[in-house]
Short mmCIF file of C-alpha atoms in Angstrom, two decimals:
data_model
loop_
_atom_site.label_atom_id
_atom_site.label_comp_id
_atom_site.label_asym_id
_atom_site.label_seq_id
_atom_site.Cartn_x
_atom_site.Cartn_y
_atom_site.Cartn_z
CA ALA A 111 -0.01 -0.01 0.07
CA LEU A 112 2.91 2.30 0.79
CA GLY A 113 4.57 1.68 -2.62
CA GLU A 114 1.10 2.25 -4.24
CA MET A 115 1.11 5.75 -2.64
CA GLY A 116 4.75 6.37 -3.55
CA VAL A 117 6.12 6.27 -0.12
CA GLU A 118 9.45 4.47 0.35
CA ALA A 119 9.59 2.83 3.78
CA ARG A 120 11.70 0.00 5.36
CA SER A 121 11.92 -1.70 8.87
CA LEU A 122 8.24 -1.95 9.06
CA ALA A 123 7.00 -3.04 12.67
CA VAL A 124 3.71 -3.23 14.40
CA GLY A 125 3.11 0.05 16.44
CA ASP A 126 3.54 -0.31 20.26
CA GLU A 127 -0.07 0.73 20.89
CA GLN A 128 -3.15 -0.05 18.75
CA VAL A 129 -6.47 1.40 18.99
CA ALA A 130 -9.83 0.30 17.70
CA GLY A 131 -10.56 1.11 14.12
CA LEU A 132 -7.09 1.53 12.71
CA PHE A 133 -3.83 -0.38 12.47
CA SER A 134 -0.62 1.51 13.42
CA VAL A 135 2.65 0.66 11.73
CA GLU A 136 6.15 2.28 12.64
CA ALA A 137 8.78 2.38 9.82
CA LEU A 138 11.70 4.38 8.70
CA GLY A 139 11.44 6.61 5.49
CA ASP A 140 14.03 6.75 2.59
CA HIS A 141 16.22 9.26 4.73
CA GLY A 142 15.93 7.29 7.81
CA GLN A 143 13.27 9.41 9.42
CA PRO A 144 10.75 7.71 11.63
CA LEU A 145 7.35 7.28 9.98
CA ILE A 146 3.95 6.40 11.62
CA VAL A 147 1.48 4.64 9.12
CA LYS A 148 -2.05 4.53 10.02
CA VAL A 149 -4.26 2.11 8.22
CA TYR A 150 -7.91 2.70 8.50
CA GLY A 151 -9.54 -0.59 7.66
CA ARG A 152 -13.22 -1.61 7.21
CA ASP A 153 -13.95 -1.53 10.86
CA ALA A 154 -12.91 2.13 11.25
CA HIS A 155 -16.34 3.36 10.20
CA ASP A 156 -18.10 1.27 12.79
CA ALA A 157 -15.53 2.26 15.59
CA ALA A 158 -16.16 6.06 14.85
CA LEU A 159 -19.85 5.52 14.69
CA LEU A 160 -20.01 3.92 18.21
CA SER A 161 -17.68 6.48 19.70
CA THR A 162 -19.93 9.28 18.31
CA LEU A 163 -22.98 7.56 19.68
CA TRP A 164 -21.45 7.12 22.98
CA ARG A 165 -20.56 10.72 23.34
CA THR A 166 -23.89 11.84 22.05
CA VAL A 167 -25.62 9.83 24.80
CA GLY A 168 -23.29 10.44 27.70
CA TYR A 169 -22.73 14.13 27.18
CA GLY A 170 -25.98 15.19 25.35
CA GLU A 171 -24.05 16.59 22.26
CA ALA A 172 -27.20 16.60 19.94
CA GLY A 173 -26.49 17.13 16.45
CA SER A 174 -23.05 15.23 16.49
CA PRO A 175 -22.21 13.88 13.05
CA LEU A 176 -22.78 10.13 12.82
CA GLY A 177 -19.26 9.14 11.99
CA LEU A 178 -17.04 9.33 9.01
CA GLY A 179 -16.03 6.85 6.35
CA ARG A 180 -12.44 5.54 6.33
CA LEU A 181 -11.03 8.21 3.84
CA GLN A 182 -13.01 11.00 5.41
CA GLN A 183 -11.40 10.07 8.88
CA VAL A 184 -7.88 10.12 7.28
CA GLU A 185 -8.71 13.39 5.67
CA HIS A 186 -10.01 14.75 8.99
CA GLU A 187 -6.87 13.77 10.90
CA ALA A 188 -4.48 14.90 8.16
CA PHE A 189 -6.23 18.35 7.88
CA LEU A 190 -6.17 18.96 11.93
CA THR A 191 -2.47 17.98 11.91
CA LEU A 192 -1.58 20.43 9.11
CA PHE A 193 -3.65 23.05 10.78
CA ALA A 194 -1.85 22.54 14.13
CA ARG A 195 1.45 22.80 12.43
CA GLN A 196 0.37 25.95 10.65
CA VAL A 197 -0.58 27.57 14.00
CA GLY A 198 2.87 26.78 15.58
CA ILE A 199 1.95 23.51 17.53
CA VAL A 200 4.63 21.05 17.48
CA THR A 201 3.27 17.75 15.93
CA ASP A 202 3.78 15.28 13.17
CA ALA A 203 4.44 16.18 9.68
CA VAL A 204 1.85 14.94 7.16
CA VAL A 205 3.64 12.77 4.40
CA THR A 206 0.65 11.72 2.40
CA ALA A 207 -2.99 10.44 2.76
CA GLY A 208 -5.36 8.42 0.54
CA ALA A 209 -7.06 5.26 -0.32
CA THR A 210 -5.59 2.19 -1.84
CA GLU A 211 -7.10 -0.25 -4.37
CA GLU A 212 -7.74 -2.62 -1.56
CA ASP A 213 -10.16 0.01 -0.16
CA ASP A 214 -8.03 0.88 2.99
CA ALA A 215 -7.19 4.47 3.81
CA LEU A 216 -3.82 5.37 4.90
CA LEU A 217 -2.29 8.27 6.64
CA VAL A 218 1.58 8.72 6.63
CA LEU A 219 3.25 10.99 9.16
CA SER A 220 6.79 11.85 9.81
CA ARG A 221 7.68 12.17 13.58
CA SER A 222 10.66 13.72 15.31
CA GLY A 223 10.91 13.89 19.24
CA SER A 224 9.69 11.57 21.73
CA LEU A 225 6.45 10.81 23.35
CA LEU A 226 6.22 11.46 27.03
CA ARG A 227 5.56 7.90 27.84
CA GLU A 228 9.03 7.12 26.31
CA LEU A 229 10.84 9.54 28.58
CA PRO A 230 12.30 8.02 31.87
CA ASP A 231 12.37 11.08 34.22
CA PRO A 232 9.57 13.83 33.67
CA ASP A 233 10.72 17.36 34.23
CA GLU A 234 8.78 19.71 36.47
CA ARG A 235 8.86 22.38 33.65
CA LEU A 236 6.43 20.01 31.72
CA LEU A 237 3.61 21.29 33.95
CA ALA A 238 3.52 24.92 32.60
CA ARG A 239 4.26 23.48 29.05
CA ILE A 240 1.36 21.21 29.16
CA TRP A 241 -1.05 24.17 30.10
CA ASP A 242 0.47 26.47 27.60
CA LEU A 243 -0.36 23.83 24.91
CA VAL A 244 -3.91 23.52 26.08
CA ALA A 245 -4.31 27.35 25.89
CA THR A 246 -2.83 27.39 22.43
CA LEU A 247 -5.05 24.69 21.21
CA HIS A 248 -8.18 26.33 22.58
CA ASP A 249 -7.26 29.94 21.49
CA HIS A 250 -7.19 28.55 17.85
CA GLY A 251 -10.64 26.91 18.31
CA MET A 252 -9.32 23.45 18.68
CA ALA A 253 -9.71 20.68 21.23
CA HIS A 254 -7.61 17.52 20.88
CA GLY A 255 -9.50 14.96 23.24
CA GLN A 256 -6.58 12.68 23.96
CA LEU A 257 -4.08 14.69 26.14
CA ASP A 258 -2.18 11.71 27.64
CA ASP A 259 1.51 10.89 27.83
CA GLY A 260 0.90 8.73 24.70
CA HIS A 261 0.03 11.64 22.68
CA LEU A 262 2.14 14.56 24.11
CA LEU A 263 5.46 14.83 22.44
CA LEU A 264 8.69 16.56 23.49
CA ASP A 265 10.83 17.60 20.47
CA ASP A 266 13.99 19.83 21.04
CA ASP A 267 12.71 20.86 24.38
CA GLU A 268 9.39 21.95 22.96
CA LEU A 269 6.05 20.33 23.95
CA GLY A 270 3.70 19.30 21.28
CA VAL A 271 0.90 16.81 20.66
CA VAL A 272 0.21 14.16 17.95
CA GLY A 273 -2.85 12.09 16.95
CA PHE A 274 -5.58 14.41 15.81
CA ARG A 275 -7.90 11.64 15.11
CA GLY A 276 -10.44 12.70 17.55
CA ALA A 277 -9.70 16.39 17.49
CA SER A 278 -12.20 19.19 16.67
CA LEU A 279 -11.74 22.57 14.91
CA THR A 280 -15.01 23.87 16.41
CA ALA A 281 -14.53 22.99 20.03
CA SER A 282 -17.43 22.90 22.30
CA GLU A 283 -17.37 23.90 26.09
CA THR A 284 -17.45 20.05 26.80
CA HIS A 285 -14.55 19.53 24.44
CA ARG A 286 -12.46 22.18 26.16
CA ARG A 287 -13.34 20.99 29.68
CA THR A 288 -12.41 17.45 28.48
CA ASP A 289 -8.97 18.68 27.43
CA GLU A 290 -8.53 20.46 30.77
CA VAL A 291 -9.34 17.34 32.70
CA GLN A 292 -7.05 15.04 30.63
CA ALA A 293 -4.25 17.57 31.10
CA LEU A 294 -4.81 17.62 34.81
CA VAL A 295 -4.73 13.84 35.09
CA THR A 296 -1.73 13.63 32.81
CA THR A 297 0.13 16.05 35.19
CA VAL A 298 -1.06 14.22 38.27
CA ILE A 299 0.21 10.84 36.77
CA LEU A 300 3.69 12.48 35.76
CA LEU A 301 4.31 14.57 38.76
CA GLY A 302 1.94 13.87 41.61
CA PRO A 303 -1.43 15.52 42.69
CA ASP A 304 0.03 18.47 44.77
CA ARG A 305 2.19 20.00 42.10
CA ALA A 306 -0.19 19.10 39.37
CA LEU A 307 -3.04 21.02 41.14
CA ASP A 308 -0.96 23.90 42.04
CA ALA A 309 -0.07 24.23 38.18
CA ALA A 310 -3.76 23.83 37.17
CA ALA A 311 -4.99 26.50 39.50
CA GLU A 312 -2.32 28.86 38.24
CA ALA A 313 -3.11 28.24 34.58
CA LEU A 314 -6.92 28.12 34.75
CA GLY A 315 -7.73 30.08 37.97
CA PRO A 316 -9.83 28.78 40.76
CA GLU A 317 -13.15 29.27 39.01
CA ARG A 318 -12.33 27.50 35.76
CA LEU A 319 -10.51 24.74 37.56
CA ALA A 320 -13.66 24.28 39.86
CA SER A 321 -15.79 23.92 36.64
CA ALA A 322 -13.39 21.54 34.95
CA LEU A 323 -13.52 19.32 38.02
CA ALA A 324 -17.22 18.53 37.22
CA TYR A 325 -15.96 16.69 34.37
CA LEU A 326 -13.30 14.64 36.25
CA GLN A 327 -15.10 11.27 35.53
CA PRO A 328 -13.63 8.10 34.05
CA PRO A 329 -15.43 8.33 30.81
CA VAL A 330 -13.70 11.63 30.01
CA LEU A 331 -10.30 10.16 30.30
CA THR A 332 -8.50 8.28 27.47
CA PRO A 333 -8.31 4.51 27.81
CA ARG A 334 -4.55 4.84 28.73
CA GLN A 335 -5.32 7.31 31.41
CA ARG A 336 -8.04 5.04 32.88
CA ARG A 337 -5.55 2.13 32.99
CA GLN A 338 -2.95 4.44 34.70
CA VAL A 339 -5.33 5.71 37.19
CA HIS A 340 -6.28 2.18 38.23
CA GLU A 341 -2.64 0.89 38.31
CA LEU A 342 -1.49 3.85 40.40
CA GLY A 343 -4.48 3.72 42.59
CA ILE A 344 -5.39 7.45 41.96
CA ASP A 345 -8.57 8.48 43.66
CA LEU A 346 -10.42 10.85 41.15
CA ASP A 347 -12.98 11.90 43.74
CA GLN A 348 -10.17 12.89 46.31
#
């Protein structure tokens, strides 16, 4: 499929983490640069449909679109990734996107930097950087929806974010609060509750932080965060 789309790649390997609806492959490009290949297969539409229905029922988001086809999902993620880079957010570079003769849709991304989950010792400076990233996203009308250490990226000491599959360019209040709660939980996981709460209060102010805490519920977290909260014994109510 990569050859069909004119992409030279080698050392293909199954991605470390897989999510429903797509198959992630890691590779090296023709100049040795890391590539992320996302293959949206035949179950991608069903996965998107179920996710949208869950959010519509759970959060009352009436009028939510009922999922996209495979190619539309690829185009959506590619467009949001390009837009994020255009407004100065550190993220993947889009190599190409399109459909194959086998009716799979591919998104090929080039990545530099390391995901936070790959870093051994989190730096306390990450606290302010994470909240600055959230502010930048929201200032440009965006919401990401997956702000965990598997999507946050550090590249040359700059913090960015990857994986715009579930992102929105017309962020609602719910989407913004979701980003804030996920950012809070990520900082708690990385550096503990005391420093995380102090940083959140400084970034959001007491009133906005209080309104965000109303969304601090397991369904709002990413699957990775829910696993981490369980494994670390974090009490969300506390």
